């Protein structure tokens, strides 16, 4: 049995890895579609959560703000219940194996498959692809490296990342068949409800840090009155029937999903209880405020000690490197690079 096979057999728990960009204030979509599942996964799986600051550089960022947001996301992950004694939380740029493996994988991925990524098309629709940063184009390969370095079995993400995950699987499989079995091929874990929280002002697009207007997204740190105002002003649909039908009635369906997530119910069950938009909006707003309250309270405590957060992230990077570096070395060797003696 090769080294990887042995390491694999000795691993008793499923390995989970996911990432989040420190590109702005985290919003309800990030929490509902991703982060809250991380908090529950950590107790069942060997879990790695990465703040992907290198990914953030694919779009314009203010340097001081990027640094501050990276720390803020660290604090928010802790506030969301991630326990550094149970899982590993780290910053991508603290582990150089990520961009190193990414280069090797760029020499496995093809131009054509990157060209098909819809997120690249979406993000360049406005400014044109000529001016886009080359990193925005190769970004899914860095994401594949993030995942494959840790032999992750499971990758919990929102629905918008499905295509990138498929690419990570393709790259991993191609590498394994060309150079030998180095990587574990990951599965996507996409939640059933809340996998795509929509923008409150334009419910045909997903709520996004970088692309939603302030009114279109609920930031995790918005005060209760701001959350209430945004939800009450959410765009609904032309007729006034309350029905769960994301295609025909995206605005109302989004509110039903939010209420369902916050009250642990299902959107269809809830739809039957309302015959007007007003009461639905009031209840959704109140439920979301309560849903976020524990996170907001914990965040205020944690961010009061920024050095404590930095320490947690440094310890996380050490743990991450102990897994990532041997994987990188094995991949480099398999591809024919001469090891430094
Ligand atoms: P950006 O606008 O900068 O691309 P984003 O808002 O899309 O950011 P990411 O950091 O790219 O957020 O994503 C972090 C996690 O949150 C991913 O797992 C992603 O699938 C999930 N996610 C992002 N937006 C939503 C959404 N609207 N609904 C559900 N999950 C989401
Ligand atoms: N591309 C993802 C963030 C991301 C990620 C990852 C998610 C980067 N690396 C590895 C899961 C696993 C996004 O934009 N949401």
mmCIF file of C-alpha atoms and ligand atoms in Angstrom:
data_model
loop_
_atom_site.group_PDB
_atom_site.id
_atom_site.type_symbol
_atom_site.label_atom_id
_atom_site.label_comp_id
_atom_site.label_asym_id
_atom_site.label_seq_id
_atom_site.Cartn_x
_atom_site.Cartn_y
_atom_site.Cartn_z
ATOM 1 C CA UNK A 1 0.000 0.000 0.000
ATOM 2 C CA UNK A 2 1.385 3.463 -0.936
ATOM 3 C CA UNK A 3 1.861 6.220 1.637
ATOM 4 C CA UNK A 4 -1.386 7.848 0.709
ATOM 5 C CA UNK A 5 -3.325 4.607 0.955
ATOM 6 C CA UNK A 6 -1.878 4.000 4.387
ATOM 7 C CA UNK A 7 -2.592 7.524 5.608
ATOM 8 C CA UNK A 8 -6.091 7.126 4.284
ATOM 9 C CA UNK A 9 -6.764 3.869 6.062
ATOM 10 C CA UNK A 10 -5.461 5.337 9.296
ATOM 11 C CA UNK A 11 -7.812 8.279 9.022
ATOM 12 C CA UNK A 12 -10.831 7.355 11.045
ATOM 13 C CA UNK A 13 -12.952 10.414 10.343
ATOM 14 C CA UNK A 14 -14.200 11.982 7.163
ATOM 15 C CA UNK A 15 -12.234 15.110 6.345
ATOM 16 C CA UNK A 16 -14.111 18.319 5.584
ATOM 17 C CA UNK A 17 -12.706 21.513 4.067
ATOM 18 C CA UNK A 18 -14.380 24.751 3.125
ATOM 19 C CA UNK A 19 -13.409 28.335 2.412
ATOM 20 C CA UNK A 20 -14.752 31.844 2.653
ATOM 21 C CA UNK A 21 -13.451 35.055 1.132
ATOM 22 C CA UNK A 22 -12.687 38.046 3.388
ATOM 23 C CA UNK A 23 -14.077 40.367 0.739
ATOM 24 C CA UNK A 24 -16.572 42.359 2.746
ATOM 25 C CA UNK A 25 -19.089 41.949 5.509
ATOM 26 C CA UNK A 26 -20.335 38.385 5.719
ATOM 27 C CA UNK A 27 -24.034 38.179 4.989
ATOM 28 C CA UNK A 28 -26.983 35.992 5.769
ATOM 29 C CA UNK A 29 -26.365 33.903 2.620
ATOM 30 C CA UNK A 30 -22.848 33.008 3.756
ATOM 31 C CA UNK A 31 -24.161 32.008 7.169
ATOM 32 C CA UNK A 32 -27.212 30.071 6.022
ATOM 33 C CA UNK A 33 -25.591 28.422 2.987
ATOM 34 C CA UNK A 34 -22.214 27.656 4.532
ATOM 35 C CA UNK A 35 -20.944 28.763 7.945
ATOM 36 C CA UNK A 36 -23.723 27.395 10.161
ATOM 37 C CA UNK A 37 -23.166 23.935 8.651
ATOM 38 C CA UNK A 38 -19.470 24.211 9.414
ATOM 39 C CA UNK A 39 -20.306 24.672 13.084
ATOM 40 C CA UNK A 40 -22.270 21.423 13.169
ATOM 41 C CA UNK A 41 -19.882 19.488 10.878
ATOM 42 C CA UNK A 42 -16.885 20.126 13.129
ATOM 43 C CA UNK A 43 -18.231 17.673 15.683
ATOM 44 C CA UNK A 44 -18.699 14.861 13.190
ATOM 45 C CA UNK A 45 -15.730 15.303 10.870
ATOM 46 C CA UNK A 46 -12.092 16.337 10.914
ATOM 47 C CA UNK A 47 -12.753 19.876 9.681
ATOM 48 C CA UNK A 48 -10.597 22.584 8.083
ATOM 49 C CA UNK A 49 -11.941 26.088 7.460
ATOM 50 C CA UNK A 50 -9.893 28.472 5.412
ATOM 51 C CA UNK A 51 -10.207 32.260 5.078
ATOM 52 C CA UNK A 52 -9.263 32.553 1.429
ATOM 53 C CA UNK A 53 -7.495 35.912 1.256
ATOM 54 C CA UNK A 54 -5.568 34.974 -1.909
ATOM 55 C CA UNK A 55 -8.907 34.475 -3.651
ATOM 56 C CA UNK A 56 -9.966 37.946 -2.539
ATOM 57 C CA UNK A 57 -7.089 39.467 -4.547
ATOM 58 C CA UNK A 58 -8.805 38.439 -7.787
ATOM 59 C CA UNK A 59 -10.898 41.624 -7.467
ATOM 60 C CA UNK A 60 -9.842 45.132 -6.379
ATOM 61 C CA UNK A 61 -9.340 45.328 -2.583
ATOM 62 C CA UNK A 62 -8.164 48.112 -0.333
ATOM 63 C CA UNK A 63 -5.071 46.576 1.381
ATOM 64 C CA UNK A 64 -5.800 47.887 4.892
ATOM 65 C CA UNK A 65 -9.419 46.838 4.589
ATOM 66 C CA UNK A 66 -8.530 43.351 3.359
ATOM 67 C CA UNK A 67 -6.304 42.848 6.409
ATOM 68 C CA UNK A 68 -9.035 44.104 8.758
ATOM 69 C CA UNK A 69 -11.712 41.945 7.096
ATOM 70 C CA UNK A 70 -9.523 38.853 7.329
ATOM 71 C CA UNK A 71 -9.350 39.296 11.095
ATOM 72 C CA UNK A 72 -13.073 40.097 11.220
ATOM 73 C CA UNK A 73 -13.973 36.913 9.362
ATOM 74 C CA UNK A 74 -11.770 34.971 11.799
ATOM 75 C CA UNK A 75 -13.726 36.486 14.701
ATOM 76 C CA UNK A 76 -17.065 35.813 12.993
ATOM 77 C CA UNK A 77 -16.207 32.155 12.441
ATOM 78 C CA UNK A 78 -15.392 31.838 16.137
ATOM 79 C CA UNK A 79 -18.628 33.677 16.995
ATOM 80 C CA UNK A 80 -20.556 31.265 14.765
ATOM 81 C CA UNK A 81 -19.418 28.459 17.046
ATOM 82 C CA UNK A 82 -16.302 27.110 15.332
ATOM 83 C CA UNK A 83 -14.114 25.846 18.147
ATOM 84 C CA UNK A 84 -10.357 25.956 17.436
ATOM 85 C CA UNK A 85 -9.875 23.016 19.797
ATOM 86 C CA UNK A 86 -12.213 20.958 17.636
ATOM 87 C CA UNK A 87 -11.567 22.169 14.066
ATOM 88 C CA UNK A 88 -8.782 23.982 12.228
ATOM 89 C CA UNK A 89 -9.343 27.637 11.253
ATOM 90 C CA UNK A 90 -6.625 29.329 9.226
ATOM 91 C CA UNK A 91 -5.760 31.976 6.661
ATOM 92 C CA UNK A 92 -4.918 30.715 3.169
ATOM 93 C CA UNK A 93 -1.869 32.973 2.636
ATOM 94 C CA UNK A 94 -0.305 31.659 5.870
ATOM 95 C CA UNK A 95 0.073 28.273 4.193
ATOM 96 C CA UNK A 96 2.213 28.761 1.042
ATOM 97 C CA UNK A 97 1.464 25.205 -0.088
ATOM 98 C CA UNK A 98 -1.866 26.540 -1.475
ATOM 99 C CA UNK A 99 -0.447 28.747 -4.261
ATOM 100 C CA UNK A 100 2.364 26.234 -4.803
ATOM 101 C CA UNK A 101 0.003 23.350 -5.480
ATOM 102 C CA UNK A 102 -2.171 25.688 -7.506
ATOM 103 C CA UNK A 103 0.690 26.213 -9.969
ATOM 104 C CA UNK A 104 1.171 22.464 -10.361
ATOM 105 C CA UNK A 105 -2.558 22.048 -10.967
ATOM 106 C CA UNK A 106 -2.632 24.905 -13.483
ATOM 107 C CA UNK A 107 -0.415 22.603 -15.495
ATOM 108 C CA UNK A 108 -3.084 19.883 -15.242
ATOM 109 C CA UNK A 109 -6.237 21.979 -15.833
ATOM 110 C CA UNK A 110 -7.011 23.183 -19.345
ATOM 111 C CA UNK A 111 -7.750 26.667 -20.604
ATOM 112 C CA UNK A 112 -11.002 25.375 -22.109
ATOM 113 C CA UNK A 113 -12.395 24.056 -18.844
ATOM 114 C CA UNK A 114 -11.629 27.299 -17.007
ATOM 115 C CA UNK A 115 -13.325 29.188 -19.810
ATOM 116 C CA UNK A 116 -16.589 27.388 -19.035
ATOM 117 C CA UNK A 117 -16.794 28.626 -15.423
ATOM 118 C CA UNK A 118 -19.974 30.650 -15.102
ATOM 119 C CA UNK A 119 -18.670 32.671 -12.147
ATOM 120 C CA UNK A 120 -15.876 34.043 -14.358
ATOM 121 C CA UNK A 121 -18.445 34.954 -16.984
ATOM 122 C CA UNK A 122 -20.680 36.625 -14.349
ATOM 123 C CA UNK A 123 -17.871 38.553 -12.697
ATOM 124 C CA UNK A 124 -16.532 39.845 -16.024
ATOM 125 C CA UNK A 125 -19.940 40.603 -17.559
ATOM 126 C CA UNK A 126 -19.759 44.269 -16.540
ATOM 127 C CA UNK A 127 -16.130 45.247 -17.078
ATOM 128 C CA UNK A 128 -15.319 42.829 -19.929
ATOM 129 C CA UNK A 129 -12.874 39.938 -19.684
ATOM 130 C CA UNK A 130 -9.961 41.842 -21.243
ATOM 131 C CA UNK A 131 -9.475 43.915 -18.101
ATOM 132 C CA UNK A 132 -10.129 41.037 -15.657
ATOM 133 C CA UNK A 133 -7.189 39.926 -13.535
ATOM 134 C CA UNK A 134 -5.566 36.700 -14.718
ATOM 135 C CA UNK A 135 -6.094 35.399 -11.170
ATOM 136 C CA UNK A 136 -9.860 35.694 -11.583
ATOM 137 C CA UNK A 137 -9.582 33.268 -14.474
ATOM 138 C CA UNK A 138 -7.328 30.752 -12.694
ATOM 139 C CA UNK A 139 -9.115 31.108 -9.323
ATOM 140 C CA UNK A 140 -10.972 27.764 -9.542
ATOM 141 C CA UNK A 141 -7.608 25.983 -9.748
ATOM 142 C CA UNK A 142 -6.479 27.622 -6.498
ATOM 143 C CA UNK A 143 -9.774 26.451 -4.999
ATOM 144 C CA UNK A 144 -9.040 22.904 -6.222
ATOM 145 C CA UNK A 145 -5.624 23.150 -4.536
ATOM 146 C CA UNK A 146 -7.282 24.299 -1.269
ATOM 147 C CA UNK A 147 -9.397 21.171 -1.286
ATOM 148 C CA UNK A 148 -6.998 18.555 -2.645
ATOM 149 C CA UNK A 149 -4.137 19.515 -0.278
ATOM 150 C CA UNK A 150 -6.171 18.240 2.671
ATOM 151 C CA UNK A 151 -7.529 15.037 1.106
ATOM 152 C CA UNK A 152 -10.967 16.473 1.850
ATOM 153 C CA UNK A 153 -13.816 13.982 1.369
ATOM 154 C CA UNK A 154 -16.580 16.544 1.812
ATOM 155 C CA UNK A 155 -16.806 20.197 0.839
ATOM 156 C CA UNK A 156 -19.800 22.061 2.311
ATOM 157 C CA UNK A 157 -20.627 25.046 0.090
ATOM 158 C CA UNK A 158 -23.600 27.003 -1.186
ATOM 159 C CA UNK A 159 -25.113 26.109 -4.526
ATOM 160 C CA UNK A 160 -23.097 28.796 -6.388
ATOM 161 C CA UNK A 161 -19.912 26.728 -5.902
ATOM 162 C CA UNK A 162 -21.202 23.503 -7.459
ATOM 163 C CA UNK A 163 -19.382 24.027 -10.760
ATOM 164 C CA UNK A 164 -16.061 24.879 -9.084
ATOM 165 C CA UNK A 165 -16.286 21.737 -7.029
ATOM 166 C CA UNK A 166 -16.940 19.635 -10.109
ATOM 167 C CA UNK A 167 -13.769 21.139 -11.601
ATOM 168 C CA UNK A 168 -11.757 20.256 -8.474
ATOM 169 C CA UNK A 169 -12.937 16.665 -8.865
ATOM 170 C CA UNK A 170 -12.007 16.602 -12.564
ATOM 171 C CA UNK A 171 -8.540 18.033 -11.904
ATOM 172 C CA UNK A 172 -7.947 15.597 -9.032
ATOM 173 C CA UNK A 173 -9.033 12.601 -11.106
ATOM 174 C CA UNK A 174 -6.916 13.654 -14.077
ATOM 175 C CA UNK A 175 -3.864 14.141 -11.851
ATOM 176 C CA UNK A 176 -4.358 10.746 -10.222
ATOM 177 C CA UNK A 177 -4.679 8.931 -13.518
ATOM 178 C CA UNK A 178 -1.636 10.680 -15.055
ATOM 179 C CA UNK A 179 0.766 10.799 -12.138
ATOM 180 C CA UNK A 180 -0.469 8.274 -9.578
ATOM 181 C CA UNK A 181 -3.028 8.214 -6.804
ATOM 182 C CA UNK A 182 -2.144 11.275 -4.734
ATOM 183 C CA UNK A 183 -5.459 13.017 -4.164
ATOM 184 C CA UNK A 184 -8.769 12.114 -2.542
ATOM 185 C CA UNK A 185 -11.678 13.038 -4.804
ATOM 186 C CA UNK A 186 -14.087 15.272 -2.840
ATOM 187 C CA UNK A 187 -17.884 15.319 -2.745
ATOM 188 C CA UNK A 188 -19.930 18.526 -2.580
ATOM 189 C CA UNK A 189 -22.213 18.917 0.450
ATOM 190 C CA UNK A 190 -24.908 21.410 -0.516
ATOM 191 C CA UNK A 191 -27.737 22.109 1.965
ATOM 192 C CA UNK A 192 -31.346 21.461 0.919
ATOM 193 C CA UNK A 193 -32.843 24.651 2.313
ATOM 194 C CA UNK A 194 -31.023 27.976 2.135
ATOM 195 C CA UNK A 195 -28.356 26.849 -0.338
ATOM 196 C CA UNK A 196 -28.930 30.034 -2.307
ATOM 197 C CA UNK A 197 -30.230 33.008 -0.357
ATOM 198 C CA UNK A 198 -31.333 35.621 -2.866
ATOM 199 C CA UNK A 199 -30.705 39.373 -2.945
ATOM 200 C CA UNK A 200 -33.546 41.209 -1.159
ATOM 201 C CA UNK A 201 -33.749 43.892 -3.851
ATOM 202 C CA UNK A 202 -33.276 41.587 -6.840
ATOM 203 C CA UNK A 203 -34.379 38.077 -5.925
ATOM 204 C CA UNK A 204 -33.218 36.711 -9.281
ATOM 205 C CA UNK A 205 -29.549 37.012 -8.206
ATOM 206 C CA UNK A 206 -27.891 35.519 -5.128
ATOM 207 C CA UNK A 207 -27.111 37.650 -2.090
ATOM 208 C CA UNK A 208 -23.417 38.501 -2.507
ATOM 209 C CA UNK A 209 -20.763 40.402 -0.556
ATOM 210 C CA UNK A 210 -19.314 42.045 -3.607
ATOM 211 C CA UNK A 211 -22.303 42.454 -5.884
ATOM 212 C CA UNK A 212 -25.410 43.055 -3.756
ATOM 213 C CA UNK A 213 -26.346 46.621 -2.813
ATOM 214 C CA UNK A 214 -26.380 47.347 0.952
ATOM 215 C CA UNK A 215 -30.207 47.103 0.858
ATOM 216 C CA UNK A 216 -30.043 43.776 -0.977
ATOM 217 C CA UNK A 217 -28.057 41.929 1.679
ATOM 218 C CA UNK A 218 -28.373 41.425 5.422
ATOM 219 C CA UNK A 219 -24.893 41.682 6.932
ATOM 220 C CA UNK A 220 -24.331 39.416 9.904
ATOM 221 C CA UNK A 221 -23.401 42.454 11.976
ATOM 222 C CA UNK A 222 -26.338 44.675 10.946
ATOM 223 C CA UNK A 223 -28.192 45.985 14.041
ATOM 224 C CA UNK A 224 -31.726 44.569 14.569
ATOM 225 C CA UNK A 225 -33.485 47.700 13.306
ATOM 226 C CA UNK A 226 -31.447 47.646 10.076
ATOM 227 C CA UNK A 227 -32.219 43.952 9.507
ATOM 228 C CA UNK A 228 -35.915 44.633 10.096
ATOM 229 C CA UNK A 229 -35.958 47.567 7.682
ATOM 230 C CA UNK A 230 -34.181 45.631 4.924
ATOM 231 C CA UNK A 231 -36.491 42.629 5.173
ATOM 232 C CA UNK A 232 -39.632 44.767 5.317
ATOM 233 C CA UNK A 233 -38.500 46.574 2.166
ATOM 234 C CA UNK A 234 -37.607 43.366 0.327
ATOM 235 C CA UNK A 235 -38.920 43.201 -3.221
ATOM 236 C CA UNK A 236 -41.811 40.746 -3.449
ATOM 237 C CA UNK A 237 -43.770 39.670 -6.497
ATOM 238 C CA UNK A 238 -46.519 41.384 -8.489
ATOM 239 C CA UNK A 239 -49.549 39.431 -7.283
ATOM 240 C CA UNK A 240 -50.174 39.102 -3.564
ATOM 241 C CA UNK A 241 -50.449 35.325 -3.199
ATOM 242 C CA UNK A 242 -48.101 33.673 -0.679
ATOM 243 C CA UNK A 243 -46.821 30.512 -2.358
ATOM 244 C CA UNK A 244 -43.460 28.722 -2.343
ATOM 245 C CA UNK A 245 -42.355 28.725 -5.959
ATOM 246 C CA UNK A 246 -38.755 29.961 -6.371
ATOM 247 C CA UNK A 247 -39.029 30.228 -10.174
ATOM 248 C CA UNK A 248 -42.325 32.076 -10.507
ATOM 249 C CA UNK A 249 -42.229 33.916 -7.162
ATOM 250 C CA UNK A 250 -38.564 34.387 -6.219
ATOM 251 C CA UNK A 251 -39.075 37.282 -3.772
ATOM 252 C CA UNK A 252 -41.714 35.621 -1.602
ATOM 253 C CA UNK A 253 -40.001 32.239 -1.817
ATOM 254 C CA UNK A 254 -36.764 33.792 -0.558
ATOM 255 C CA UNK A 255 -38.578 35.240 2.481
ATOM 256 C CA UNK A 256 -40.237 31.882 3.135
ATOM 257 C CA UNK A 257 -36.842 30.182 2.993
ATOM 258 C CA UNK A 258 -35.323 32.668 5.424
ATOM 259 C CA UNK A 259 -38.209 32.246 7.838
ATOM 260 C CA UNK A 260 -37.927 28.454 7.476
ATOM 261 C CA UNK A 261 -34.211 28.441 8.231
ATOM 262 C CA UNK A 262 -34.600 30.785 11.205
ATOM 263 C CA UNK A 263 -37.503 28.832 12.726
ATOM 264 C CA UNK A 264 -36.424 25.332 11.702
ATOM 265 C CA UNK A 265 -39.484 24.771 9.551
ATOM 266 C CA UNK A 266 -40.055 24.229 5.806
ATOM 267 C CA UNK A 267 -40.969 26.941 3.292
ATOM 268 C CA UNK A 268 -43.977 24.977 2.015
ATOM 269 C CA UNK A 269 -45.453 24.496 5.485
ATOM 270 C CA UNK A 270 -44.994 28.184 6.231
ATOM 271 C CA UNK A 271 -46.564 29.323 2.964
ATOM 272 C CA UNK A 272 -49.852 27.743 4.054
ATOM 273 C CA UNK A 273 -49.938 29.982 7.143
ATOM 274 C CA UNK A 274 -49.876 33.327 5.335
ATOM 275 C CA UNK A 275 -52.214 34.989 2.901
ATOM 276 C CA UNK A 276 -50.523 38.408 2.777
ATOM 277 C CA UNK A 277 -46.987 39.670 2.331
ATOM 278 C CA UNK A 278 -47.047 42.113 5.289
ATOM 279 C CA UNK A 279 -47.307 39.551 8.130
ATOM 280 C CA UNK A 280 -44.827 37.265 6.355
ATOM 281 C CA UNK A 281 -42.273 40.082 6.181
ATOM 282 C CA UNK A 282 -42.838 41.029 9.837
ATOM 283 C CA UNK A 283 -42.365 37.442 10.988
ATOM 284 C CA UNK A 284 -39.344 36.852 8.737
ATOM 285 C CA UNK A 285 -37.682 40.035 10.034
ATOM 286 C CA UNK A 286 -38.304 39.144 13.689
ATOM 287 C CA UNK A 287 -37.104 35.568 13.169
ATOM 288 C CA UNK A 288 -33.894 36.618 11.402
ATOM 289 C CA UNK A 289 -33.097 39.143 14.159
ATOM 290 C CA UNK A 290 -33.414 36.370 16.786
ATOM 291 C CA UNK A 291 -31.528 33.902 14.612
ATOM 292 C CA UNK A 292 -28.511 36.245 14.417
ATOM 293 C CA UNK A 293 -28.605 37.540 17.980
ATOM 294 C CA UNK A 294 -26.363 34.873 19.606
ATOM 295 C CA UNK A 295 -23.772 35.309 16.849
ATOM 296 C CA UNK A 296 -23.746 39.088 17.250
ATOM 297 C CA UNK A 297 -23.361 38.881 21.025
ATOM 298 C CA UNK A 298 -20.473 36.403 20.757
ATOM 299 C CA UNK A 299 -18.765 38.495 18.059
ATOM 300 C CA UNK A 300 -18.675 41.613 20.266
ATOM 301 C CA UNK A 301 -16.775 39.653 22.948
ATOM 302 C CA UNK A 302 -14.349 37.984 20.570
ATOM 303 C CA UNK A 303 -13.355 41.048 18.536
ATOM 304 C CA UNK A 304 -12.577 42.916 21.760
ATOM 305 C CA UNK A 305 -9.403 40.784 21.862
ATOM 306 C CA UNK A 306 -7.927 40.907 18.314
ATOM 307 C CA UNK A 307 -4.614 39.399 19.490
ATOM 308 C CA UNK A 308 -6.551 36.345 20.681
ATOM 309 C CA UNK A 309 -7.988 35.885 17.176
ATOM 310 C CA UNK A 310 -4.536 36.262 15.563
ATOM 311 C CA UNK A 311 -3.197 33.579 17.896
ATOM 312 C CA UNK A 312 -5.968 31.146 16.981
ATOM 313 C CA UNK A 313 -5.252 31.733 13.271
ATOM 314 C CA UNK A 314 -1.502 31.155 13.711
ATOM 315 C CA UNK A 315 -2.080 27.864 15.536
ATOM 316 C CA UNK A 316 -4.553 26.890 12.790
ATOM 317 C CA UNK A 317 -1.927 27.546 10.103
ATOM 318 C CA UNK A 318 0.545 25.262 11.904
ATOM 319 C CA UNK A 319 -2.008 22.458 12.006
ATOM 320 C CA UNK A 320 -2.971 23.031 8.365
ATOM 321 C CA UNK A 321 0.668 22.943 7.217
ATOM 322 C CA UNK A 322 1.237 19.608 8.862
ATOM 323 C CA UNK A 323 -1.331 18.138 6.446
ATOM 324 C CA UNK A 324 -0.763 20.354 3.399
ATOM 325 C CA UNK A 325 3.033 20.223 3.115
ATOM 326 C CA UNK A 326 3.347 16.428 2.758
ATOM 327 C CA UNK A 327 0.584 16.448 0.117
ATOM 328 C CA UNK A 328 2.357 19.170 -1.861
ATOM 329 C CA UNK A 329 5.660 17.267 -1.652
ATOM 330 C CA UNK A 330 4.006 14.062 -2.889
ATOM 331 C CA UNK A 331 2.345 15.878 -5.810
ATOM 332 C CA UNK A 332 5.593 17.629 -6.818
ATOM 333 C CA UNK A 333 7.513 14.369 -6.720
ATOM 334 C CA UNK A 334 4.849 12.564 -8.742
ATOM 335 C CA UNK A 335 5.035 15.251 -11.439
ATOM 336 C CA UNK A 336 8.785 14.877 -11.767
ATOM 337 C CA UNK A 337 10.177 17.771 -9.738
ATOM 338 C CA UNK A 338 13.535 17.055 -8.108
ATOM 339 C CA UNK A 339 13.214 17.157 -4.309
ATOM 340 C CA UNK A 340 15.597 19.512 -2.484
ATOM 341 C CA UNK A 341 17.878 17.224 -0.523
HETATM 342 P P1 LIG B 1 -18.307 37.437 -3.209
HETATM 343 O O1 LIG B 1 -19.494 38.297 -3.507
HETATM 344 O O2 LIG B 1 -17.093 38.208 -2.736
HETATM 345 O O3 LIG B 1 -18.014 36.440 -4.293
HETATM 346 P P2 LIG B 1 -19.906 35.682 -1.668
HETATM 347 O O4 LIG B 1 -20.944 36.486 -1.008
HETATM 348 O O5 LIG B 1 -20.280 34.935 -2.898
HETATM 349 O O6 LIG B 1 -18.670 36.601 -1.934
HETATM 350 P P3 LIG B 1 -18.042 33.688 -0.662
HETATM 351 O O7 LIG B 1 -16.988 34.088 0.297
HETATM 352 O O8 LIG B 1 -17.654 33.545 -2.084
HETATM 353 O O9 LIG B 1 -19.310 34.688 -0.599
HETATM 354 O O10 LIG B 1 -18.719 32.333 -0.173
HETATM 355 C C1 LIG B 1 -18.579 31.748 1.109
HETATM 356 C C2 LIG B 1 -19.580 30.640 1.236
HETATM 357 O O11 LIG B 1 -20.906 31.169 1.290
HETATM 358 C C3 LIG B 1 -19.573 29.664 0.053
HETATM 359 O O12 LIG B 1 -19.728 28.351 0.549
HETATM 360 C C4 LIG B 1 -20.758 30.058 -0.754
HETATM 361 O O13 LIG B 1 -21.296 28.968 -1.479
HETATM 362 C C5 LIG B 1 -21.722 30.528 0.326
HETATM 363 N N1 LIG B 1 -22.655 31.534 -0.209
HETATM 364 C C6 LIG B 1 -22.318 32.715 -0.775
HETATM 365 N N2 LIG B 1 -23.410 33.396 -1.133
HETATM 366 C C7 LIG B 1 -24.470 32.623 -0.786
HETATM 367 C C8 LIG B 1 -25.882 32.796 -0.880
HETATM 368 N N3 LIG B 1 -26.416 33.878 -1.386
HETATM 369 N N4 LIG B 1 -26.669 31.815 -0.410
HETATM 370 C C9 LIG B 1 -26.140 30.700 0.145
HETATM 371 N N5 LIG B 1 -24.824 30.472 0.260
HETATM 372 C C10 LIG B 1 -23.981 31.418 -0.190
HETATM 373 N N1 LIG B 2 -14.612 29.820 -4.141
HETATM 374 C C1 LIG B 2 -15.333 29.843 -2.920
HETATM 375 C C2 LIG B 2 -14.479 30.016 -1.714
HETATM 376 C C3 LIG B 2 -13.497 28.931 -1.625
HETATM 377 C C4 LIG B 2 -13.753 27.580 -1.220
HETATM 378 C C5 LIG B 2 -12.496 26.946 -1.263
HETATM 379 C C6 LIG B 2 -14.899 26.885 -0.855
HETATM 380 C C7 LIG B 2 -12.178 29.035 -1.879
HETATM 381 N N2 LIG B 2 -11.573 27.840 -1.659
HETATM 382 C C8 LIG B 2 -12.376 25.588 -0.957
HETATM 383 C C9 LIG B 2 -14.760 25.525 -0.537
HETATM 384 C C10 LIG B 2 -13.520 24.895 -0.594
HETATM 385 C C11 LIG B 2 -16.316 30.988 -2.979
HETATM 386 O O1 LIG B 2 -16.095 31.949 -3.679
HETATM 387 N N3 LIG B 2 -17.335 30.886 -2.239
#
